[in-house]
Amino acid sequence: MKKKIQLIVATFLILISSKSLAQLERNYCPSPFMYVIPEHAQQKVKEALASSKREFAHKKNSSFSYLLLKKHSQSLLEFYTKGLMITDGLLQKYLQEIVEKIIEKNPTLTKRYEIYPYRSDEPNATAFWDGTIGVSLGLLCRLKTEDQLAFVICHELAHISSEHVLHRIDDLTKFNFDKELKKEIKSAEKSEFLKYSKLTRILMNLDKSLKRHIRAEEFVADSLGLTYFLNTNYQPREAIKALEVLDSANTPFGSQTINLKKVFETKAFPFNEKWLEFDDQKVRIIKEVADSVLTHPDCKHRIEVINRILGTKAIKQSSIDNQPKQNRVLLSSRYELAESLFQFKEYGKSLFISILLASEFPSNPYGVGMVGRNMAYISKSMREFTFGKSVQLMNPIYGEQYNRFLSFLHRLRANEAASLAFNYLIDKKDDFYSDENFLFSFWAACSTPASTLSPQEIKSDYLKFFPNGRFSSIISNNF
Amino acid sequence: MKTKLIRLAFLIFSVPCIGQNLKKDEGSLLALKASGAISSQGIVKGYYFFYQAEKSSKTSNNYLLQILDEDFREIDKITFTKPITYKLIETSFNGAAYLFLFFDSKNKKSNLLSFSDKLKKLGDIENPVSNKAMLENYTDLVNGFELGEKYLATISDTGFIQFQNGLITAYNNNLDELWFERISGQPSEAFQFSDGFGFLITRTYTDERFVEYDLLINNPNSGQRVSLIPIKSNLFCISPLSLTFEPLKKNIVIFCSFFNKKDNPLTENSLGFCTLIYDISGKYLSSKTIYKEELRTKAVVNYNNNTDELRDNILFHSFIQTNDGKTFVIGEEFKKKTSVGKMLLSRYSPPVHIDVYNLVIFEINTTHDLEKTHIIKKNKSKIFFGHVRVFSSQQALSRIAKKEGGFDFRFCQEYPDKDIFSIVYKDTDIGNREDVLGTITYTPEKTMKLNKIRFKFKTSFIEAFPAKPGYLLLAEYDRKEKKTDIRLEKINY
Ligand SMILES: [Zn+2]
């Protein structure tokens, strides 16, 4: 078994180092959206539910607990049916490989673990009780090294092996059948005044106590996860980096600076400096979010705890810190995220990532096409009163760079956005016209009022080159 | 009870995860009593939601006031307790403080409550209402009648002005009285300019069925009266629609409808409109009249494939001055239909049924001459106007119409630089079972640009509200998801 895994690792490493690495420079084909539950996932949930039912049988109020567990399983299955899980592709295989590496060094981890990237820009990872782990594209984008990712996975594995989901279900079941609580609620219900406030207070206390448990569980997952992590060959200090990444979660996609003028300046449509005017007075903090309402403990606190543990344990390798370049497979999650956000009609976010990709890989038609495509759709959203859904308002929690980007989009008029999209793509059309993703983007830009070309021609070219293409049904309708 | 707890369980129940998750704000059982945009100098600065929270005793109500910023994000909320007989009459924001006007119908007292922009309580004063007309007004409001009158005005950043019949009172943000002025009539409009305040005073004579108007100018610091001039003409009967200040020429411009001397402006058709110009000391400078016949001779720009001629009756909603010296008068064509129904109160008209037609914009140049007329075609709609006061002025009628959403005009969006403005309207296309949300913007290129979008009845219901410059607040109810999405949308031009 071990040998087999190593063999897979070896072939996989070759795969990454040659094919995918080159691919990021030249092209990228995003994973398709699947809205189905894979057979094996469905089977896994079914089996896990059946065995839990047997285990629950001797417990008190088992039917209520079982109901909650089913609800939990439902939320997992929705990840598939909503098309969020990426169940195939290089990125998924890479994640699975890391899981196998961790298991190999931690023989106590005996479940069948399956891991998938899921489509969300929120940096997060999720563990389901049946052994399924989800890591968001938003988190993958932000993580720099495999080591950091491995720590995140160890943390989730710790949640699963500590059966935290089942503990939570026990808690809720206990509350639901608590006699004292019932009495309290009854007396509140009978009161003439402030009935609702009293009831709310009871529920809030309950909520608080549940949150305390959740926070305690996080520390358990951190320290047990760290134990798993230290058994591997990964760099111990990267655990802290991983937590730091989570701490910066509110800054979308890091704090990269983008030069919008450089991106969008064309001869035909000069860039207007006024679009870059930025009034940071408008981006002011309204209300500090109290730590007590957060379900998760403060990352700084978690880092301290990890540091303490790391300090007492012998560190195998000295960590030489020289800001490693982002791991190439992890980098590919940015493409997946740009694609996912476009599909979710979150054109602002998708554009931001696409601009970063296009500046890093200027000869990859996918990123370049996505810049123009998102801009074309933003212009469309301005005309259709859906801009507010597609592009966020500035917010102090985002950080200056992203707010400047948002401010730029909010300053644009619909026809200006359309002109930017069209002129940006027409400048690049000679290099990429034969690429499917690019051609679709070009069609979108040519369908805006700013276009001097007929979208009909682009459409017929697309249908000629790619008769069964990804966009053939969209392109057959009007923009 | 079990069901309640289960629901809670699902609410809190989430899968363990590694990142930070914010729990959604607790829901609460509150009855929304009033809500709206808070503006200062015509610019939306935020929103308020005024709720009646659950009772803590038999004689008083708990109220909750929630303030959102211009981006529709909550700034804060506060609770306070008031007798159950309180009714919120009006709200105002002067750039630095919020003001709320309540009327206590049992104790016949008005109550002013002010808060800082961070919702710190600044002032709370009660005044008995003894003026008979004022008492009637407040009581009618409590009884659900729409008067469309305004009782509050602002002093930029530093205070407020309260209008009462026969009395104008100025307060600072802490609601200490700065000055007051006794007058004859009901103050209705106010504007602030560098050297003073201008007020439009309406005097109604119930027995004569006529209304007279005065222009009052006060010194902003001492409150001392600078001048009080009757707004009238020897040739016509005049009905002021709007009061503005031209900052460049330092003139006061009063925009009016005019009628035959013998006609009653409240029932007869106007002959056209006129502009009266005064200096800031209240001295009459000049006037200009535009007859209805003349309107038809000027250039007409049609939108939405309009082929209709300009109609006779126009209810004016808004008067915009742009920084290029132009004035835009925005109105909606309507036709009053025979009213049926009995009089409820003698001071109220029977229910009025109105047919509403196209949206009209008169573009008036710097010399107060009509340059062109823009007609924006809409589908004819019928509205039931409800009971309005017999002596309601045009401004009041327009305010009622806007508030009740009867007319298709929604609001006019002004911009701080006054170089552009946008008009937001809603049209209903019964045939195609669609709502149309439209915006017309006077662009930096000095042209009118129309943008509209259709929403299917079947899938959603939409409504637009005022928002910060460049945006409108769109509420979209998704019939399938049974959810309302409230968001700021850019106005496209
Ligand atoms: Zn966790």
mmCIF file with all atom_site columns, C-alpha atoms in Angstrom, chain A residues 303-421:
data_model
loop_
_atom_site.group_PDB
_atom_site.id
_atom_site.type_symbol
_atom_site.label_atom_id
_atom_site.label_alt_id
_atom_site.label_comp_id
_atom_site.label_asym_id
_atom_site.label_entity_id
_atom_site.label_seq_id
_atom_site.pdbx_PDB_ins_code
_atom_site.Cartn_x
_atom_site.Cartn_y
_atom_site.Cartn_z
_atom_site.occupancy
_atom_site.B_iso_or_equiv
_atom_site.pdbx_formal_charge
_atom_site.auth_seq_id
_atom_site.auth_comp_id
_atom_site.auth_asym_id
_atom_site.auth_atom_id
_atom_site.pdbx_PDB_model_num
ATOM 1   C CA . ILE A 1 303 ? -0.643  31.714 16.951  1.00 0.00 ? 303 ILE A CA 1
ATOM 2   C CA . GLU A 1 304 ? 0.580   32.329 20.503  1.00 0.00 ? 304 GLU A CA 1
ATOM 3   C CA . VAL A 1 305 ? -0.612  28.924 21.595  1.00 0.00 ? 305 VAL A CA 1
ATOM 4   C CA . ILE A 1 306 ? 1.026   27.205 18.627  1.00 0.00 ? 306 ILE A CA 1
ATOM 5   C CA . ASN A 1 307 ? 4.213   29.128 19.260  1.00 0.00 ? 307 ASN A CA 1
ATOM 6   C CA . ARG A 1 308 ? 4.252   27.942 22.831  1.00 0.00 ? 308 ARG A CA 1
ATOM 7   C CA . ILE A 1 309 ? 3.873   24.338 21.753  1.00 0.00 ? 309 ILE A CA 1
ATOM 8   C CA . LEU A 1 310 ? 6.479   24.692 19.046  1.00 0.00 ? 310 LEU A CA 1
ATOM 9   C CA . GLY A 1 311 ? 8.881   26.211 21.551  1.00 0.00 ? 311 GLY A CA 1
ATOM 10  C CA . THR A 1 312 ? 8.761   23.158 23.756  1.00 0.00 ? 312 THR A CA 1
ATOM 11  C CA . LYS A 1 313 ? 9.137   20.657 20.982  1.00 0.00 ? 313 LYS A CA 1
ATOM 12  C CA . ALA A 1 314 ? 12.325  19.920 19.176  1.00 0.00 ? 314 ALA A CA 1
ATOM 13  C CA . ILE A 1 315 ? 12.139  21.344 15.708  1.00 0.00 ? 315 ILE A CA 1
ATOM 14  C CA . LYS A 1 316 ? 13.424  18.948 13.127  1.00 0.00 ? 316 LYS A CA 1
ATOM 15  C CA . GLN A 1 317 ? 14.567  21.375 10.521  1.00 0.00 ? 317 GLN A CA 1
ATOM 16  C CA . SER A 1 318 ? 15.707  24.905 10.952  1.00 0.00 ? 318 SER A CA 1
ATOM 17  C CA . SER A 1 319 ? 13.363  27.030 8.962   1.00 0.00 ? 319 SER A CA 1
ATOM 18  C CA . ILE A 1 320 ? 15.096  29.388 6.647   1.00 0.00 ? 320 ILE A CA 1
ATOM 19  C CA . ASP A 1 321 ? 12.630  32.049 5.839   1.00 0.00 ? 321 ASP A CA 1
ATOM 20  C CA . ASN A 1 322 ? 13.015  33.800 2.551   1.00 0.00 ? 322 ASN A CA 1
ATOM 21  C CA . GLN A 1 323 ? 9.443   34.363 1.375   1.00 0.00 ? 323 GLN A CA 1
ATOM 22  C CA . PRO A 1 324 ? 9.036   31.375 -0.891  1.00 0.00 ? 324 PRO A CA 1
ATOM 23  C CA . LYS A 1 325 ? 7.345   31.942 -4.203  1.00 0.00 ? 325 LYS A CA 1
ATOM 24  C CA . GLN A 1 326 ? 3.835   30.634 -4.269  1.00 0.00 ? 326 GLN A CA 1
ATOM 25  C CA . ASN A 1 327 ? 3.585   26.969 -5.058  1.00 0.00 ? 327 ASN A CA 1
ATOM 26  C CA . ARG A 1 328 ? 2.538   26.544 -8.696  1.00 0.00 ? 328 ARG A CA 1
ATOM 27  C CA . VAL A 1 329 ? -0.361  24.192 -8.062  1.00 0.00 ? 329 VAL A CA 1
ATOM 28  C CA . LEU A 1 330 ? -1.681  26.490 -5.388  1.00 0.00 ? 330 LEU A CA 1
ATOM 29  C CA . LEU A 1 331 ? -1.318  29.325 -7.849  1.00 0.00 ? 331 LEU A CA 1
ATOM 30  C CA . SER A 1 332 ? -3.617  27.514 -10.251 1.00 0.00 ? 332 SER A CA 1
ATOM 31  C CA . SER A 1 333 ? -6.386  27.880 -7.666  1.00 0.00 ? 333 SER A CA 1
ATOM 32  C CA . ARG A 1 334 ? -6.480  31.540 -8.668  1.00 0.00 ? 334 ARG A CA 1
ATOM 33  C CA . TYR A 1 335 ? -7.613  30.541 -12.138 1.00 0.00 ? 335 TYR A CA 1
ATOM 34  C CA . GLU A 1 336 ? -10.297 28.335 -10.651 1.00 0.00 ? 336 GLU A CA 1
ATOM 35  C CA . LEU A 1 337 ? -11.380 31.144 -8.383  1.00 0.00 ? 337 LEU A CA 1
ATOM 36  C CA . ALA A 1 338 ? -11.499 33.692 -11.222 1.00 0.00 ? 338 ALA A CA 1
ATOM 37  C CA . GLU A 1 339 ? -13.670 31.262 -13.180 1.00 0.00 ? 339 GLU A CA 1
ATOM 38  C CA . SER A 1 340 ? -15.920 30.415 -10.206 1.00 0.00 ? 340 SER A CA 1
ATOM 39  C CA . LEU A 1 341 ? -16.482 34.063 -9.298  1.00 0.00 ? 341 LEU A CA 1
ATOM 40  C CA . PHE A 1 342 ? -17.339 34.872 -12.893 1.00 0.00 ? 342 PHE A CA 1
ATOM 41  C CA . GLN A 1 343 ? -19.910 32.073 -12.870 1.00 0.00 ? 343 GLN A CA 1
ATOM 42  C CA . PHE A 1 344 ? -21.302 33.444 -9.599  1.00 0.00 ? 344 PHE A CA 1
ATOM 43  C CA . LYS A 1 345 ? -21.609 36.825 -11.406 1.00 0.00 ? 345 LYS A CA 1
ATOM 44  C CA . GLU A 1 346 ? -19.157 38.384 -8.941  1.00 0.00 ? 346 GLU A CA 1
ATOM 45  C CA . TYR A 1 347 ? -17.432 40.227 -11.729 1.00 0.00 ? 347 TYR A CA 1
ATOM 46  C CA . GLY A 1 348 ? -15.574 42.706 -9.509  1.00 0.00 ? 348 GLY A CA 1
ATOM 47  C CA . LYS A 1 349 ? -13.720 40.050 -7.548  1.00 0.00 ? 349 LYS A CA 1
ATOM 48  C CA . SER A 1 350 ? -13.132 37.949 -10.646 1.00 0.00 ? 350 SER A CA 1
ATOM 49  C CA . LEU A 1 351 ? -11.704 40.965 -12.475 1.00 0.00 ? 351 LEU A CA 1
ATOM 50  C CA . PHE A 1 352 ? -9.295  41.719 -9.633  1.00 0.00 ? 352 PHE A CA 1
ATOM 51  C CA . ILE A 1 353 ? -7.869  38.197 -9.684  1.00 0.00 ? 353 ILE A CA 1
ATOM 52  C CA . SER A 1 354 ? -7.817  38.152 -13.485 1.00 0.00 ? 354 SER A CA 1
ATOM 53  C CA . ILE A 1 355 ? -5.792  41.355 -13.606 1.00 0.00 ? 355 ILE A CA 1
ATOM 54  C CA . LEU A 1 356 ? -3.239  39.795 -11.249 1.00 0.00 ? 356 LEU A CA 1
ATOM 55  C CA . LEU A 1 357 ? -3.112  36.655 -13.398 1.00 0.00 ? 357 LEU A CA 1
ATOM 56  C CA . ALA A 1 358 ? -2.843  38.584 -16.644 1.00 0.00 ? 358 ALA A CA 1
ATOM 57  C CA . SER A 1 359 ? 0.062   40.660 -15.339 1.00 0.00 ? 359 SER A CA 1
ATOM 58  C CA . GLU A 1 360 ? 1.863   37.589 -14.042 1.00 0.00 ? 360 GLU A CA 1
ATOM 59  C CA . PHE A 1 361 ? 1.219   35.437 -17.116 1.00 0.00 ? 361 PHE A CA 1
ATOM 60  C CA . PRO A 1 362 ? 0.721   37.848 -20.004 1.00 0.00 ? 362 PRO A CA 1
ATOM 61  C CA . SER A 1 363 ? 0.926   35.123 -22.598 1.00 0.00 ? 363 SER A CA 1
ATOM 62  C CA . ASN A 1 364 ? -1.801  33.028 -21.047 1.00 0.00 ? 364 ASN A CA 1
ATOM 63  C CA . PRO A 1 365 ? -4.979  33.892 -22.986 1.00 0.00 ? 365 PRO A CA 1
ATOM 64  C CA . TYR A 1 366 ? -7.241  32.739 -20.174 1.00 0.00 ? 366 TYR A CA 1
ATOM 65  C CA . GLY A 1 367 ? -6.300  35.483 -17.696 1.00 0.00 ? 367 GLY A CA 1
ATOM 66  C CA . VAL A 1 368 ? -6.167  38.152 -20.383 1.00 0.00 ? 368 VAL A CA 1
ATOM 67  C CA . GLY A 1 369 ? -9.553  37.114 -21.737 1.00 0.00 ? 369 GLY A CA 1
ATOM 68  C CA . MET A 1 370 ? -11.065 37.154 -18.253 1.00 0.00 ? 370 MET A CA 1
ATOM 69  C CA . VAL A 1 371 ? -9.973  40.774 -17.716 1.00 0.00 ? 371 VAL A CA 1
ATOM 70  C CA . GLY A 1 372 ? -11.883 41.915 -20.786 1.00 0.00 ? 372 GLY A CA 1
ATOM 71  C CA . ARG A 1 373 ? -14.798 39.585 -20.198 1.00 0.00 ? 373 ARG A CA 1
ATOM 72  C CA . ASN A 1 374 ? -15.368 40.691 -16.617 1.00 0.00 ? 374 ASN A CA 1
ATOM 73  C CA . MET A 1 375 ? -15.147 44.337 -17.639 1.00 0.00 ? 375 MET A CA 1
ATOM 74  C CA . ALA A 1 376 ? -17.695 43.757 -20.407 1.00 0.00 ? 376 ALA A CA 1
ATOM 75  C CA . TYR A 1 377 ? -20.072 42.085 -17.957 1.00 0.00 ? 377 TYR A CA 1
ATOM 76  C CA . ILE A 1 378 ? -19.526 44.884 -15.435 1.00 0.00 ? 378 ILE A CA 1
ATOM 77  C CA . SER A 1 379 ? -20.580 47.380 -18.074 1.00 0.00 ? 379 SER A CA 1
ATOM 78  C CA . LYS A 1 380 ? -23.643 45.261 -18.773 1.00 0.00 ? 380 LYS A CA 1
ATOM 79  C CA . SER A 1 381 ? -24.479 45.076 -15.062 1.00 0.00 ? 381 SER A CA 1
ATOM 80  C CA . MET A 1 382 ? -24.327 48.885 -14.852 1.00 0.00 ? 382 MET A CA 1
ATOM 81  C CA . ARG A 1 383 ? -27.000 49.166 -17.521 1.00 0.00 ? 383 ARG A CA 1
ATOM 82  C CA . GLU A 1 384 ? -29.172 46.486 -15.966 1.00 0.00 ? 384 GLU A CA 1
ATOM 83  C CA . PHE A 1 385 ? -29.153 47.631 -12.344 1.00 0.00 ? 385 PHE A CA 1
ATOM 84  C CA . THR A 1 386 ? -27.265 44.555 -11.177 1.00 0.00 ? 386 THR A CA 1
ATOM 85  C CA . PHE A 1 387 ? -23.907 46.249 -10.646 1.00 0.00 ? 387 PHE A CA 1
ATOM 86  C CA . GLY A 1 388 ? -24.597 46.269 -6.908  1.00 0.00 ? 388 GLY A CA 1
ATOM 87  C CA . LYS A 1 389 ? -24.697 42.480 -6.956  1.00 0.00 ? 389 LYS A CA 1
ATOM 88  C CA . SER A 1 390 ? -21.575 42.114 -9.082  1.00 0.00 ? 390 SER A CA 1
ATOM 89  C CA . VAL A 1 391 ? -19.238 44.666 -7.563  1.00 0.00 ? 391 VAL A CA 1
ATOM 90  C CA . GLN A 1 392 ? -18.913 45.354 -3.855  1.00 0.00 ? 392 GLN A CA 1
ATOM 91  C CA . LEU A 1 393 ? -19.055 48.699 -2.146  1.00 0.00 ? 393 LEU A CA 1
ATOM 92  C CA . MET A 1 394 ? -15.833 49.906 -0.593  1.00 0.00 ? 394 MET A CA 1
ATOM 93  C CA . ASN A 1 395 ? -15.368 48.733 2.951   1.00 0.00 ? 395 ASN A CA 1
ATOM 94  C CA . PRO A 1 396 ? -12.618 49.513 5.483   1.00 0.00 ? 396 PRO A CA 1
ATOM 95  C CA . ILE A 1 397 ? -12.065 45.834 6.194   1.00 0.00 ? 397 ILE A CA 1
ATOM 96  C CA . TYR A 1 398 ? -10.835 45.228 2.647   1.00 0.00 ? 398 TYR A CA 1
ATOM 97  C CA . GLY A 1 399 ? -7.625  47.190 2.829   1.00 0.00 ? 399 GLY A CA 1
ATOM 98  C CA . GLU A 1 400 ? -6.538  50.067 0.651   1.00 0.00 ? 400 GLU A CA 1
ATOM 99  C CA . GLN A 1 401 ? -5.488  48.289 -2.540  1.00 0.00 ? 401 GLN A CA 1
ATOM 100 C CA . TYR A 1 402 ? -8.756  46.491 -3.068  1.00 0.00 ? 402 TYR A CA 1
ATOM 101 C CA . ASN A 1 403 ? -10.739 49.572 -2.079  1.00 0.00 ? 403 ASN A CA 1
ATOM 102 C CA . ARG A 1 404 ? -8.862  51.617 -4.676  1.00 0.00 ? 404 ARG A CA 1
ATOM 103 C CA . PHE A 1 405 ? -9.796  49.008 -7.245  1.00 0.00 ? 405 PHE A CA 1
ATOM 104 C CA . LEU A 1 406 ? -13.463 49.132 -6.180  1.00 0.00 ? 406 LEU A CA 1
ATOM 105 C CA . SER A 1 407 ? -13.438 52.910 -6.208  1.00 0.00 ? 407 SER A CA 1
ATOM 106 C CA . PHE A 1 408 ? -12.177 52.786 -9.805  1.00 0.00 ? 408 PHE A CA 1
ATOM 107 C CA . LEU A 1 409 ? -15.039 50.509 -10.868 1.00 0.00 ? 409 LEU A CA 1
ATOM 108 C CA . HIS A 1 410 ? -17.594 52.683 -9.101  1.00 0.00 ? 410 HIS A CA 1
ATOM 109 C CA . ARG A 1 411 ? -16.291 55.769 -10.895 1.00 0.00 ? 411 ARG A CA 1
ATOM 110 C CA . LEU A 1 412 ? -16.671 54.263 -14.354 1.00 0.00 ? 412 LEU A CA 1
ATOM 111 C CA . ARG A 1 413 ? -19.700 54.992 -16.479 1.00 0.00 ? 413 ARG A CA 1
ATOM 112 C CA . ALA A 1 414 ? -21.236 52.030 -18.277 1.00 0.00 ? 414 ALA A CA 1
ATOM 113 C CA . ASN A 1 415 ? -19.973 53.135 -21.684 1.00 0.00 ? 415 ASN A CA 1
ATOM 114 C CA . GLU A 1 416 ? -16.503 53.745 -20.279 1.00 0.00 ? 416 GLU A CA 1
ATOM 115 C CA . ALA A 1 417 ? -16.376 50.247 -18.814 1.00 0.00 ? 417 ALA A CA 1
ATOM 116 C CA . ALA A 1 418 ? -17.496 48.908 -22.180 1.00 0.00 ? 418 ALA A CA 1
ATOM 117 C CA . SER A 1 419 ? -14.807 50.899 -24.007 1.00 0.00 ? 419 SER A CA 1
ATOM 118 C CA . LEU A 1 420 ? -12.149 49.654 -21.597 1.00 0.00 ? 420 LEU A CA 1
ATOM 119 C CA . ALA A 1 421 ? -13.228 46.055 -22.164 1.00 0.00 ? 421 ALA A CA 1
#
